[in-house]
PDB file of C-alpha atoms in Angstrom:
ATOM      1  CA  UNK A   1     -37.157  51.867 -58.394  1.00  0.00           C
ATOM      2  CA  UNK A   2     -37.695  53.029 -54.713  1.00  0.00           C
ATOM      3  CA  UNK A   3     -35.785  55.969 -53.261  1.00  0.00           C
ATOM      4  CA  UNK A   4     -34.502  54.079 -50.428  1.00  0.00           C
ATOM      5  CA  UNK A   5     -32.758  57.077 -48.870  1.00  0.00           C
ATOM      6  CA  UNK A   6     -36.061  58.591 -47.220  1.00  0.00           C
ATOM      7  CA  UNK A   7     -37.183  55.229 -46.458  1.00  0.00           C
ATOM      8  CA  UNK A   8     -37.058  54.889 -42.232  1.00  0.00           C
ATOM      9  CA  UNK A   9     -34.520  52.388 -41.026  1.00  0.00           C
ATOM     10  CA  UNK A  10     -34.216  50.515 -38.144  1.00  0.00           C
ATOM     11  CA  UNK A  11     -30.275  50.062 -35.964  1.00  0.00           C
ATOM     12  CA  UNK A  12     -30.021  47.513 -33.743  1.00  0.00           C
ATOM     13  CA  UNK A  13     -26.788  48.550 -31.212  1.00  0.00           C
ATOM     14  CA  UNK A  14     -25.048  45.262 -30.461  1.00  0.00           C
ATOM     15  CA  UNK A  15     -23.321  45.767 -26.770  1.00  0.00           C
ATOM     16  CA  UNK A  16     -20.480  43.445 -25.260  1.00  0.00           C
ATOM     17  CA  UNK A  17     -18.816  43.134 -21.864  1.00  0.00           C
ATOM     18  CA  UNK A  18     -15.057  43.775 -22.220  1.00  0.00           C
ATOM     19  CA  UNK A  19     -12.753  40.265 -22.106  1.00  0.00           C
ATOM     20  CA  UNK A  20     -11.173  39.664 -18.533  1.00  0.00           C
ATOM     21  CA  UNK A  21      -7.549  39.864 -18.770  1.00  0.00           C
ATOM     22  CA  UNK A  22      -5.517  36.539 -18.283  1.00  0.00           C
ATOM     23  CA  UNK A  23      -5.613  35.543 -14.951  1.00  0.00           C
ATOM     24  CA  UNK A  24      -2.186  35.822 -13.149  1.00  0.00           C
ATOM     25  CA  UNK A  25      -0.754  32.481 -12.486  1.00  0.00           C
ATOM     26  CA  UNK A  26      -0.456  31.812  -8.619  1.00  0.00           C
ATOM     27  CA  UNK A  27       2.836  31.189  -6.953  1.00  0.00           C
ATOM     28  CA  UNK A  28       2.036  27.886  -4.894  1.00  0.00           C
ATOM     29  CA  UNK A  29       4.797  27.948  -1.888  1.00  0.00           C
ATOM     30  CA  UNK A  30       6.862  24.386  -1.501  1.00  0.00           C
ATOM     31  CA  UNK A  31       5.291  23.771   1.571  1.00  0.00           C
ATOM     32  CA  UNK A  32       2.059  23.746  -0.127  1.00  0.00           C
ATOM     33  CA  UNK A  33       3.051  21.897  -3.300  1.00  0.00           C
ATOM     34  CA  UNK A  34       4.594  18.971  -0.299  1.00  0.00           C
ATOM     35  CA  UNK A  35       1.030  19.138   1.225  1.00  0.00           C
ATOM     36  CA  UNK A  36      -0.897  18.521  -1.727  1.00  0.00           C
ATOM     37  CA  UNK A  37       1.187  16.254  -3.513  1.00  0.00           C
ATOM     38  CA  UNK A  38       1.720  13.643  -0.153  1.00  0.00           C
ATOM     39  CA  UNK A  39      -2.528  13.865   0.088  1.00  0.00           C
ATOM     40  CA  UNK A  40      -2.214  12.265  -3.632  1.00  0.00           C
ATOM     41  CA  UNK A  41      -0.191   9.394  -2.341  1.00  0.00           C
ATOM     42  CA  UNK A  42      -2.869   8.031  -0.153  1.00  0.00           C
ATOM     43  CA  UNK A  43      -4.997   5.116  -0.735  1.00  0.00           C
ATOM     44  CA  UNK A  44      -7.962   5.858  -2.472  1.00  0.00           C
ATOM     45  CA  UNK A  45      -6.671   9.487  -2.913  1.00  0.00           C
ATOM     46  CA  UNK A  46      -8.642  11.026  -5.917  1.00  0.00           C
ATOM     47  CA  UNK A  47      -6.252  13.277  -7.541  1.00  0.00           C
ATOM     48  CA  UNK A  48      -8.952  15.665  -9.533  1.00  0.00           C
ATOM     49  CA  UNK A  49     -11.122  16.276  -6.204  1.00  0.00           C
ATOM     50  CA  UNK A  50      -7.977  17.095  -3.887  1.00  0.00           C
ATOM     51  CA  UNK A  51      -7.111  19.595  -7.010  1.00  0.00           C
ATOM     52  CA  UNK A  52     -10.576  21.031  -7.326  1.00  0.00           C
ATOM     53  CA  UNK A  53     -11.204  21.490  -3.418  1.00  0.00           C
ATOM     54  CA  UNK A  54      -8.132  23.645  -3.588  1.00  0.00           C
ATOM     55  CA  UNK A  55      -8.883  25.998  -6.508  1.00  0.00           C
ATOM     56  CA  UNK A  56      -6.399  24.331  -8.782  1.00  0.00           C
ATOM     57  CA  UNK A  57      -6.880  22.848 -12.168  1.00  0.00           C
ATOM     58  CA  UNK A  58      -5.896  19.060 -11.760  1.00  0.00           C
ATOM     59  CA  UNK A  59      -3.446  18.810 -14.640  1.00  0.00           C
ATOM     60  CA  UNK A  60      -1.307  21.190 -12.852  1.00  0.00           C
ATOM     61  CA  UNK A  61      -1.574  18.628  -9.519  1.00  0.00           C
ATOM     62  CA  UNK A  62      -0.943  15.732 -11.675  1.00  0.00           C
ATOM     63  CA  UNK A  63       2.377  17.817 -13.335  1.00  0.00           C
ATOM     64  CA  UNK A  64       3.560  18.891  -9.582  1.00  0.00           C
ATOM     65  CA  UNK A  65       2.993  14.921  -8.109  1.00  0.00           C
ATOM     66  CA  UNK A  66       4.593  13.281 -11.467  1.00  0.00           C
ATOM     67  CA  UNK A  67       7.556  15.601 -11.108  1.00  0.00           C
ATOM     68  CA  UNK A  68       7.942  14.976  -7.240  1.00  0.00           C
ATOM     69  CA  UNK A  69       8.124  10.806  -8.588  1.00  0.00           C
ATOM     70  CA  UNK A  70      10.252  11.353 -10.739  1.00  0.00           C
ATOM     71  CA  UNK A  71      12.415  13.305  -8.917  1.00  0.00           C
ATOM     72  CA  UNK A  72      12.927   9.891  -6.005  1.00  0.00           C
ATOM     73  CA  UNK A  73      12.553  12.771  -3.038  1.00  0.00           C
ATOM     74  CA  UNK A  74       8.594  10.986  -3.123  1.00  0.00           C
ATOM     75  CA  UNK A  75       7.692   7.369  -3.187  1.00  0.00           C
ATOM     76  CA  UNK A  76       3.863   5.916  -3.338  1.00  0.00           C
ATOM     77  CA  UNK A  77       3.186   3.706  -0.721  1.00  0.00           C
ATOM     78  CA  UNK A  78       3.707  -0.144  -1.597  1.00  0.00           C
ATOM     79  CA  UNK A  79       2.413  -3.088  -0.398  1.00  0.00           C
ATOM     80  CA  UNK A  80       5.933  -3.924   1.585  1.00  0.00           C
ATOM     81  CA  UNK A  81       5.671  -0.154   2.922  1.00  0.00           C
ATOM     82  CA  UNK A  82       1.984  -1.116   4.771  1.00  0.00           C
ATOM     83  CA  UNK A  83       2.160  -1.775   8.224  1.00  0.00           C
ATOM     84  CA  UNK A  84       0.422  -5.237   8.586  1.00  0.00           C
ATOM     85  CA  UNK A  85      -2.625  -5.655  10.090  1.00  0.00           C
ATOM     86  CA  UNK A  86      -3.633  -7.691  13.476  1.00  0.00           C
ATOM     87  CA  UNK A  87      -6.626  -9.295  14.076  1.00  0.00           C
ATOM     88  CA  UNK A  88      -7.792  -9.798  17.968  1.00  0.00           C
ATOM     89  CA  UNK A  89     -10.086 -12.206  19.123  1.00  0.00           C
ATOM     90  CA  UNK A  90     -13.114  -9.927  20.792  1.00  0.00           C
ATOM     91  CA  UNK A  91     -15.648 -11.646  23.351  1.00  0.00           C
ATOM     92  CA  UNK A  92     -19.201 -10.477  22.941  1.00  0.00           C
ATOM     93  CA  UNK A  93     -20.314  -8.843  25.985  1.00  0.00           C
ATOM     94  CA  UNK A  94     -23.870  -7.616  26.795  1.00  0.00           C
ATOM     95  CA  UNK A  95     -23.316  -3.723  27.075  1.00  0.00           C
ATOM     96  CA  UNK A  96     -24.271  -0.986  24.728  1.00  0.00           C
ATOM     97  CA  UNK A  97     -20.686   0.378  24.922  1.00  0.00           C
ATOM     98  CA  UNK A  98     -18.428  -0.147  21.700  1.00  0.00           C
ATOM     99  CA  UNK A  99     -14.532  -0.289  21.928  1.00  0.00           C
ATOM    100  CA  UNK A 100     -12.767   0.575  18.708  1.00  0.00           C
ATOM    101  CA  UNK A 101      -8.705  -0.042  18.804  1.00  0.00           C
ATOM    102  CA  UNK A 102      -6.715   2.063  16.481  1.00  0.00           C
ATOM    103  CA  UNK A 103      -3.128   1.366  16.395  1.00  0.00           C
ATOM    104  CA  UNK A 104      -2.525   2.161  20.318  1.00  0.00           C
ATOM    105  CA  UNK A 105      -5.556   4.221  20.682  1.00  0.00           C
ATOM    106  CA  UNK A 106      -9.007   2.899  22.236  1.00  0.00           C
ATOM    107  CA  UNK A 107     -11.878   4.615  21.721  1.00  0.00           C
ATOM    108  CA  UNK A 108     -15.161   3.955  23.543  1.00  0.00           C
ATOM    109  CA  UNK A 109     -18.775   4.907  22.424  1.00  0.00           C
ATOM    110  CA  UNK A 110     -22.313   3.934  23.853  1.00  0.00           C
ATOM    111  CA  UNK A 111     -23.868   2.149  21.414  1.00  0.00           C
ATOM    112  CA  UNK A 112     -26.516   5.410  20.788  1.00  0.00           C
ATOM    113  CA  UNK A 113     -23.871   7.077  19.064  1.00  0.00           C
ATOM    114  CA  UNK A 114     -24.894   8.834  15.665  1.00  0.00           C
ATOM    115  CA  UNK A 115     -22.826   7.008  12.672  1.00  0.00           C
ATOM    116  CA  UNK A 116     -21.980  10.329  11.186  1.00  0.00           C
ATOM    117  CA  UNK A 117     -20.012  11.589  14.598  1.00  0.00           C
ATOM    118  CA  UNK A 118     -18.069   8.344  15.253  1.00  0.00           C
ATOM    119  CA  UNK A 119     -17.206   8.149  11.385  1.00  0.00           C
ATOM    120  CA  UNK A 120     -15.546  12.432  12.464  1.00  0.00           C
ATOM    121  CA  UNK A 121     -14.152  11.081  15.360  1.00  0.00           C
ATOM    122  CA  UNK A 122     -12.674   7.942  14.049  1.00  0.00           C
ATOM    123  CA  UNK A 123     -10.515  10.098  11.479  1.00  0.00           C
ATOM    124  CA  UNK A 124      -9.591  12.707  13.731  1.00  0.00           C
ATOM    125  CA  UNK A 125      -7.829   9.928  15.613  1.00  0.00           C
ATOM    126  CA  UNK A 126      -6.339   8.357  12.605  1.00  0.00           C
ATOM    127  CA  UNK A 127      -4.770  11.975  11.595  1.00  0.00           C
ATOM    128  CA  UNK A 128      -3.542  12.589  15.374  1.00  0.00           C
TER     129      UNK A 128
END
């Protein structure tokens, strides 16, 4: 039998980063919460991306926007609630320049326009 006292031995020191503490929760104001929850309510709204985009775990948006419905202070839109839409008869006229009627807005662009810049401009007049 081997002496395995005087034998050499190898240690292998195992190293680990401390754990983070639990993150403190943060205190959304109302104001905030209203934001949020109303940019759920629109058509086409995704819920998870409006969440993410503002640092906040979805579930927690989806718990704020089901207790704002069930509360009655918020409503979804309905189809009765949509304002309906009107159609206008347009004459085709040999210019480059575009007229695009929004509500009681017109907006006018030469026809060189990049697609990307109209699409800014055309929601920057649907928010005013």
């Amino acid at each position: 039998m081997s002496d395995s006292v005087n034998q050499p031995r190898t240690f292998e020191v195992l190293t680990a980063a401390p754990v983070r503490a639990r993150r403190k929760p943060r205190d959304w104001p109302n104001e905030e919460k209203e934001r949020l929850i109303a940019e759920t309510l629109l058509p086409g709204a995704n819920v998870s991306a409006i969440a993410r985009a503002e640092g906040l775990d979805p579930s927690q948006l989806y718990g704020w926007r089901r207790k704002a419905l069930s509360s009655g202070l918020v409503a979804p839109l309905t189809e009765t609630a949509k304002k309906e839409a009107k159609f206008a008869r347009v004459e085709p006229v040999a210019s480059s320049a575009v007229e695009i009627v929004l509500g009681d807005v017109v907006v006018r662009v030469g026809g060189d326009i990049e697609s990307d810049h109209l699409v800014k401009i055309l929601r920057a007049v649907r928010k005013a």
